[in-house]
Amino acid sequence: MKTREQIDSPGRTRRRGDDLVRAIHAAALAELAAVGLGRMTMEGIARRAGTAKTSLYRRWSSPHDVLLDAIAREHPQEVPSPSADDLRGDLIRALGQLVAWLETPTAAAVAAIMAERRRHPELARALYERVFDARGGRFTLTVLRHYAARGRIDPGRLTPVVADIGEALVFKLALDADAAPNEQQLAAIVDQAILPAVGLGPGGPR
């Protein structure tokens, strides 16, 4: 006698653990790209993942819950120099991580959520709580906090404006040129904006 899953998903290869989770995450991102945030369904995700809908409900409560989990799993984690001896290099690498991430499906998913935050305010809040805040904040802020905690820069200078300045300039350059900033431009953002904002010149702690 066939099980419910076999009936719901005839001919499908049964996957478990991380393999199944990765397939479901990829399916959620593909479903978002295909139908939009407001039309995502558990049925659509399950169909794209090649699994039964019941497999999703064992772990997630809604299609948006699956989407947030997919974004969180793939979001980059900044790793500053443990000895806090290369602030400039760490900041450039953090912005480089941001540029690389902007080309991923998860970045497109974040953009979709932010574009519809008025219609889905709870989803936007959850994005910050489960992804951004859980990872220590923005790309460069993670680095700046690391150096401030080790006494290399003044924590009082880490204002909301300073926290956003590097990422904001990356987005501005990308919009103006319709292309991702190159490493020279990222270095200029660090040297001319972030380091002066925390009271240092380009020759600040390295």
PDB file of C-alpha atoms in Angstrom:
ATOM      1  CA  MET A   1       0.000   0.000   0.000  1.00  0.00           C
ATOM      2  CA  LYS A   2       1.381   3.402  -0.970  1.00  0.00           C
ATOM      3  CA  THR A   3       2.079   6.082   1.596  1.00  0.00           C
ATOM      4  CA  ARG A   4       0.603   9.568   1.314  1.00  0.00           C
ATOM      5  CA  GLU A   5       3.949  10.941   0.135  1.00  0.00           C
ATOM      6  CA  GLN A   6       4.200   8.323  -2.591  1.00  0.00           C
ATOM      7  CA  ILE A   7       0.716   9.215  -3.792  1.00  0.00           C
ATOM      8  CA  ASP A   8       1.462  12.955  -3.689  1.00  0.00           C
ATOM      9  CA  SER A   9       4.810  12.608  -5.474  1.00  0.00           C
ATOM     10  CA  PRO A  10       4.810   9.641  -7.842  1.00  0.00           C
ATOM     11  CA  GLY A  11       8.113   8.779  -9.494  1.00  0.00           C
ATOM     12  CA  ARG A  12      10.114  11.251  -7.417  1.00  0.00           C
ATOM     13  CA  THR A  13      13.459  10.405  -5.883  1.00  0.00           C
ATOM     14  CA  ARG A  14      13.177  10.547  -2.149  1.00  0.00           C
ATOM     15  CA  ARG A  15      15.633  12.961  -0.551  1.00  0.00           C
ATOM     16  CA  ARG A  16      16.293  13.643   3.070  1.00  0.00           C
ATOM     17  CA  GLY A  17      18.147  16.045   5.312  1.00  0.00           C
ATOM     18  CA  ASP A  18      20.216  18.813   3.777  1.00  0.00           C
ATOM     19  CA  ASP A  19      19.659  17.612   0.217  1.00  0.00           C
ATOM     20  CA  LEU A  20      15.921  18.049   0.599  1.00  0.00           C
ATOM     21  CA  VAL A  21      16.247  21.379   2.416  1.00  0.00           C
ATOM     22  CA  ARG A  22      18.536  22.764  -0.306  1.00  0.00           C
ATOM     23  CA  ALA A  23      16.094  21.656  -2.997  1.00  0.00           C
ATOM     24  CA  ILE A  24      13.195  23.310  -1.184  1.00  0.00           C
ATOM     25  CA  HIS A  25      15.142  26.527  -0.660  1.00  0.00           C
ATOM     26  CA  ALA A  26      16.066  26.669  -4.352  1.00  0.00           C
ATOM     27  CA  ALA A  27      12.446  25.979  -5.247  1.00  0.00           C
ATOM     28  CA  ALA A  28      11.232  28.825  -3.022  1.00  0.00           C
ATOM     29  CA  LEU A  29      13.591  31.273  -4.721  1.00  0.00           C
ATOM     30  CA  ALA A  30      12.515  30.027  -8.153  1.00  0.00           C
ATOM     31  CA  GLU A  31       8.842  30.275  -7.181  1.00  0.00           C
ATOM     32  CA  LEU A  32       9.320  33.865  -6.062  1.00  0.00           C
ATOM     33  CA  ALA A  33      11.039  34.773  -9.335  1.00  0.00           C
ATOM     34  CA  ALA A  34       8.277  33.123 -11.351  1.00  0.00           C
ATOM     35  CA  VAL A  35       5.078  34.243  -9.604  1.00  0.00           C
ATOM     36  CA  GLY A  36       6.011  37.087  -7.242  1.00  0.00           C
ATOM     37  CA  LEU A  37       5.868  37.474  -3.481  1.00  0.00           C
ATOM     38  CA  GLY A  38       2.095  37.659  -3.133  1.00  0.00           C
ATOM     39  CA  ARG A  39       1.366  34.529  -5.183  1.00  0.00           C
ATOM     40  CA  MET A  40       3.837  32.120  -3.629  1.00  0.00           C
ATOM     41  CA  THR A  41       2.271  28.883  -2.376  1.00  0.00           C
ATOM     42  CA  MET A  42       3.453  25.788  -0.574  1.00  0.00           C
ATOM     43  CA  GLU A  43       2.059  23.757  -3.467  1.00  0.00           C
ATOM     44  CA  GLY A  44       4.171  25.661  -5.980  1.00  0.00           C
ATOM     45  CA  ILE A  45       7.333  25.293  -3.929  1.00  0.00           C
ATOM     46  CA  ALA A  46       6.731  21.580  -3.383  1.00  0.00           C
ATOM     47  CA  ARG A  47       6.130  21.034  -7.085  1.00  0.00           C
ATOM     48  CA  ARG A  48       9.356  22.804  -8.053  1.00  0.00           C
ATOM     49  CA  ALA A  49      11.313  20.926  -5.380  1.00  0.00           C
ATOM     50  CA  GLY A  50       9.902  17.596  -6.528  1.00  0.00           C
ATOM     51  CA  THR A  51       8.600  16.707  -3.091  1.00  0.00           C
ATOM     52  CA  ALA A  52       5.316  16.394  -1.247  1.00  0.00           C
ATOM     53  CA  LYS A  53       3.681  19.443   0.298  1.00  0.00           C
ATOM     54  CA  THR A  54       3.595  17.597   3.614  1.00  0.00           C
ATOM     55  CA  SER A  55       7.419  17.689   3.655  1.00  0.00           C
ATOM     56  CA  LEU A  56       7.294  21.479   3.751  1.00  0.00           C
ATOM     57  CA  TYR A  57       4.700  21.736   6.500  1.00  0.00           C
ATOM     58  CA  ARG A  58       6.817  19.582   8.789  1.00  0.00           C
ATOM     59  CA  ARG A  59       9.363  22.404   8.980  1.00  0.00           C
ATOM     60  CA  TRP A  60       7.783  25.655   7.748  1.00  0.00           C
ATOM     61  CA  SER A  61       4.428  27.296   8.326  1.00  0.00           C
ATOM     62  CA  SER A  62       4.088  29.283   5.079  1.00  0.00           C
ATOM     63  CA  PRO A  63       5.799  29.949   1.747  1.00  0.00           C
ATOM     64  CA  HIS A  64       7.228  33.173   3.147  1.00  0.00           C
ATOM     65  CA  ASP A  65       8.678  31.218   6.058  1.00  0.00           C
ATOM     66  CA  VAL A  66      10.461  28.944   3.563  1.00  0.00           C
ATOM     67  CA  LEU A  67      11.709  32.006   1.673  1.00  0.00           C
ATOM     68  CA  LEU A  68      13.165  33.627   4.791  1.00  0.00           C
ATOM     69  CA  ASP A  69      14.903  30.399   5.695  1.00  0.00           C
ATOM     70  CA  ALA A  70      16.404  30.210   2.202  1.00  0.00           C
ATOM     71  CA  ILE A  71      17.679  33.794   2.442  1.00  0.00           C
ATOM     72  CA  ALA A  72      19.136  33.242   5.916  1.00  0.00           C
ATOM     73  CA  ARG A  73      20.940  30.059   4.908  1.00  0.00           C
ATOM     74  CA  GLU A  74      22.695  31.708   1.952  1.00  0.00           C
ATOM     75  CA  HIS A  75      23.383  35.120   3.457  1.00  0.00           C
ATOM     76  CA  PRO A  76      27.146  35.822   3.603  1.00  0.00           C
ATOM     77  CA  GLN A  77      28.858  35.926   6.977  1.00  0.00           C
ATOM     78  CA  GLU A  78      31.640  38.471   7.285  1.00  0.00           C
ATOM     79  CA  VAL A  79      34.792  37.192   9.010  1.00  0.00           C
ATOM     80  CA  PRO A  80      37.073  40.098  10.006  1.00  0.00           C
ATOM     81  CA  SER A  81      40.736  39.506  10.768  1.00  0.00           C
ATOM     82  CA  PRO A  82      40.808  37.862  14.233  1.00  0.00           C
ATOM     83  CA  SER A  83      43.670  40.095  15.357  1.00  0.00           C
ATOM     84  CA  ALA A  84      41.877  43.238  14.109  1.00  0.00           C
ATOM     85  CA  ASP A  85      44.986  44.383  12.253  1.00  0.00           C
ATOM     86  CA  ASP A  86      43.661  45.071   8.739  1.00  0.00           C
ATOM     87  CA  LEU A  87      40.635  47.353   8.962  1.00  0.00           C
ATOM     88  CA  ARG A  88      40.999  48.705   5.439  1.00  0.00           C
ATOM     89  CA  GLY A  89      41.413  45.247   3.934  1.00  0.00           C
ATOM     90  CA  ASP A  90      38.533  43.830   5.956  1.00  0.00           C
ATOM     91  CA  LEU A  91      36.237  46.655   4.855  1.00  0.00           C
ATOM     92  CA  ILE A  92      37.147  46.199   1.190  1.00  0.00           C
ATOM     93  CA  ARG A  93      36.554  42.455   1.475  1.00  0.00           C
ATOM     94  CA  ALA A  94      33.187  43.064   3.183  1.00  0.00           C
ATOM     95  CA  LEU A  95      32.077  45.323   0.339  1.00  0.00           C
ATOM     96  CA  GLY A  96      33.351  42.721  -2.116  1.00  0.00           C
ATOM     97  CA  GLN A  97      31.139  40.149  -0.397  1.00  0.00           C
ATOM     98  CA  LEU A  98      28.207  42.512  -0.807  1.00  0.00           C
ATOM     99  CA  VAL A  99      28.914  42.950  -4.531  1.00  0.00           C
ATOM    100  CA  ALA A 100      29.157  39.185  -5.046  1.00  0.00           C
ATOM    101  CA  TRP A 101      25.964  38.597  -3.053  1.00  0.00           C
ATOM    102  CA  LEU A 102      24.050  41.122  -5.152  1.00  0.00           C
ATOM    103  CA  GLU A 103      24.303  38.719  -8.102  1.00  0.00           C
ATOM    104  CA  THR A 104      22.607  35.856  -6.236  1.00  0.00           C
ATOM    105  CA  PRO A 105      18.950  34.738  -6.189  1.00  0.00           C
ATOM    106  CA  THR A 106      18.777  35.496  -2.464  1.00  0.00           C
ATOM    107  CA  ALA A 107      19.653  39.136  -3.102  1.00  0.00           C
ATOM    108  CA  ALA A 108      16.828  39.296  -5.640  1.00  0.00           C
ATOM    109  CA  ALA A 109      14.531  37.815  -2.987  1.00  0.00           C
ATOM    110  CA  VAL A 110      15.566  40.486  -0.484  1.00  0.00           C
ATOM    111  CA  ALA A 111      14.900  43.175  -3.100  1.00  0.00           C
ATOM    112  CA  ALA A 112      11.429  41.723  -3.707  1.00  0.00           C
ATOM    113  CA  ILE A 113      10.615  41.800   0.006  1.00  0.00           C
ATOM    114  CA  MET A 114      11.836  45.360   0.427  1.00  0.00           C
ATOM    115  CA  ALA A 115       9.910  46.495  -2.664  1.00  0.00           C
ATOM    116  CA  GLU A 116       6.686  45.212  -1.097  1.00  0.00           C
ATOM    117  CA  ARG A 117       7.342  46.043   2.526  1.00  0.00           C
ATOM    118  CA  ARG A 118       4.182  48.179   2.697  1.00  0.00           C
ATOM    119  CA  ARG A 119       2.044  45.190   1.699  1.00  0.00           C
ATOM    120  CA  HIS A 120       4.040  42.719   3.790  1.00  0.00           C
ATOM    121  CA  PRO A 121       5.448  44.680   6.750  1.00  0.00           C
ATOM    122  CA  GLU A 122       5.671  41.580   8.939  1.00  0.00           C
ATOM    123  CA  LEU A 123       7.830  39.870   6.325  1.00  0.00           C
ATOM    124  CA  ALA A 124      10.188  42.843   6.124  1.00  0.00           C
ATOM    125  CA  ARG A 125      10.500  42.879   9.926  1.00  0.00           C
ATOM    126  CA  ALA A 126      11.221  39.173   9.955  1.00  0.00           C
ATOM    127  CA  LEU A 127      13.891  39.679   7.295  1.00  0.00           C
ATOM    128  CA  TYR A 128      15.781  42.033   9.604  1.00  0.00           C
ATOM    129  CA  GLU A 129      15.269  39.905  12.704  1.00  0.00           C
ATOM    130  CA  ARG A 130      16.066  36.505  11.171  1.00  0.00           C
ATOM    131  CA  VAL A 131      18.711  37.481   8.636  1.00  0.00           C
ATOM    132  CA  PHE A 132      20.365  40.883   9.014  1.00  0.00           C
ATOM    133  CA  ASP A 133      20.288  41.368  12.793  1.00  0.00           C
ATOM    134  CA  ALA A 134      21.033  37.702  13.417  1.00  0.00           C
ATOM    135  CA  ARG A 135      24.237  38.068  11.386  1.00  0.00           C
ATOM    136  CA  GLY A 136      25.423  41.164  13.233  1.00  0.00           C
ATOM    137  CA  GLY A 137      24.025  43.809  10.928  1.00  0.00           C
ATOM    138  CA  ARG A 138      25.248  45.103   7.612  1.00  0.00           C
ATOM    139  CA  PHE A 139      28.383  43.963   5.828  1.00  0.00           C
ATOM    140  CA  THR A 140      30.729  46.753   6.913  1.00  0.00           C
ATOM    141  CA  LEU A 141      29.038  47.181  10.295  1.00  0.00           C
ATOM    142  CA  THR A 142      30.100  43.671  11.265  1.00  0.00           C
ATOM    143  CA  VAL A 143      33.706  44.656  10.591  1.00  0.00           C
ATOM    144  CA  LEU A 144      33.454  48.031  12.319  1.00  0.00           C
ATOM    145  CA  ARG A 145      31.926  46.476  15.437  1.00  0.00           C
ATOM    146  CA  HIS A 146      34.719  43.901  15.488  1.00  0.00           C
ATOM    147  CA  TYR A 147      37.379  46.635  15.507  1.00  0.00           C
ATOM    148  CA  ALA A 148      35.488  48.801  17.988  1.00  0.00           C
ATOM    149  CA  ALA A 149      35.204  45.875  20.420  1.00  0.00           C
ATOM    150  CA  ARG A 150      38.990  45.515  20.286  1.00  0.00           C
ATOM    151  CA  GLY A 151      39.667  49.196  20.884  1.00  0.00           C
ATOM    152  CA  ARG A 152      40.935  49.959  17.395  1.00  0.00           C
ATOM    153  CA  ILE A 153      38.225  52.510  16.585  1.00  0.00           C
ATOM    154  CA  ASP A 154      35.869  54.678  18.676  1.00  0.00           C
ATOM    155  CA  PRO A 155      32.519  52.863  19.066  1.00  0.00           C
ATOM    156  CA  GLY A 156      30.818  56.242  19.457  1.00  0.00           C
ATOM    157  CA  ARG A 157      31.462  56.879  15.776  1.00  0.00           C
ATOM    158  CA  LEU A 158      29.409  53.883  14.666  1.00  0.00           C
ATOM    159  CA  THR A 159      26.243  55.875  14.029  1.00  0.00           C
ATOM    160  CA  PRO A 160      23.413  54.679  11.775  1.00  0.00           C
ATOM    161  CA  VAL A 161      24.799  56.865   8.970  1.00  0.00           C
ATOM    162  CA  VAL A 162      28.276  55.379   9.271  1.00  0.00           C
ATOM    163  CA  ALA A 163      26.769  51.895   9.427  1.00  0.00           C
ATOM    164  CA  ASP A 164      25.076  52.459   6.045  1.00  0.00           C
ATOM    165  CA  ILE A 165      27.566  54.596   4.184  1.00  0.00           C
ATOM    166  CA  GLY A 166      29.584  51.846   2.498  1.00  0.00           C
ATOM    167  CA  GLU A 167      26.597  49.838   1.327  1.00  0.00           C
ATOM    168  CA  ALA A 168      24.753  52.975   0.214  1.00  0.00           C
ATOM    169  CA  LEU A 169      27.659  54.007  -1.998  1.00  0.00           C
ATOM    170  CA  VAL A 170      27.894  50.525  -3.508  1.00  0.00           C
ATOM    171  CA  PHE A 171      24.214  50.724  -4.464  1.00  0.00           C
ATOM    172  CA  LYS A 172      24.649  54.269  -5.818  1.00  0.00           C
ATOM    173  CA  LEU A 173      27.600  53.309  -8.022  1.00  0.00           C
ATOM    174  CA  ALA A 174      25.800  50.190  -9.236  1.00  0.00           C
ATOM    175  CA  LEU A 175      22.697  52.187 -10.169  1.00  0.00           C
ATOM    176  CA  ASP A 176      24.664  54.933 -11.920  1.00  0.00           C
ATOM    177  CA  ALA A 177      26.780  52.565 -14.023  1.00  0.00           C
ATOM    178  CA  ASP A 178      24.309  49.670 -14.271  1.00  0.00           C
ATOM    179  CA  ALA A 179      27.230  47.484 -13.233  1.00  0.00           C
ATOM    180  CA  ALA A 180      28.791  46.305  -9.996  1.00  0.00           C
ATOM    181  CA  PRO A 181      31.586  48.506  -8.598  1.00  0.00           C
ATOM    182  CA  ASN A 182      35.083  47.164  -9.198  1.00  0.00           C
ATOM    183  CA  GLU A 183      37.731  46.656  -6.518  1.00  0.00           C
ATOM    184  CA  GLN A 184      39.272  50.071  -7.165  1.00  0.00           C
ATOM    185  CA  GLN A 185      35.926  51.724  -6.555  1.00  0.00           C
ATOM    186  CA  LEU A 186      35.379  49.673  -3.393  1.00  0.00           C
ATOM    187  CA  ALA A 187      38.779  50.792  -2.120  1.00  0.00           C
ATOM    188  CA  ALA A 188      37.822  54.403  -2.851  1.00  0.00           C
ATOM    189  CA  ILE A 189      34.616  54.001  -0.818  1.00  0.00           C
ATOM    190  CA  VAL A 190      36.652  52.707   2.114  1.00  0.00           C
ATOM    191  CA  ASP A 191      39.434  55.307   1.836  1.00  0.00           C
ATOM    192  CA  GLN A 192      37.292  58.360   1.111  1.00  0.00           C
ATOM    193  CA  ALA A 193      34.129  57.636   3.077  1.00  0.00           C
ATOM    194  CA  ILE A 194      34.229  54.885   5.702  1.00  0.00           C
ATOM    195  CA  LEU A 195      37.680  55.411   7.215  1.00  0.00           C
ATOM    196  CA  PRO A 196      37.281  59.220   7.515  1.00  0.00           C
ATOM    197  CA  ALA A 197      33.835  58.656   9.045  1.00  0.00           C
ATOM    198  CA  VAL A 198      35.368  56.635  11.882  1.00  0.00           C
ATOM    199  CA  GLY A 199      38.142  59.199  12.378  1.00  0.00           C
ATOM    200  CA  LEU A 200      40.875  57.524  10.361  1.00  0.00           C
ATOM    201  CA  GLY A 201      42.660  58.165   7.097  1.00  0.00           C
ATOM    202  CA  PRO A 202      43.542  55.561   4.480  1.00  0.00           C
ATOM    203  CA  GLY A 203      46.559  54.698   6.616  1.00  0.00           C
ATOM    204  CA  GLY A 204      44.372  53.892   9.627  1.00  0.00           C
ATOM    205  CA  PRO A 205      44.760  50.569  11.468  1.00  0.00           C
ATOM    206  CA  ARG A 206      45.769  47.798   9.115  1.00  0.00           C
TER     207      ARG A 206
END
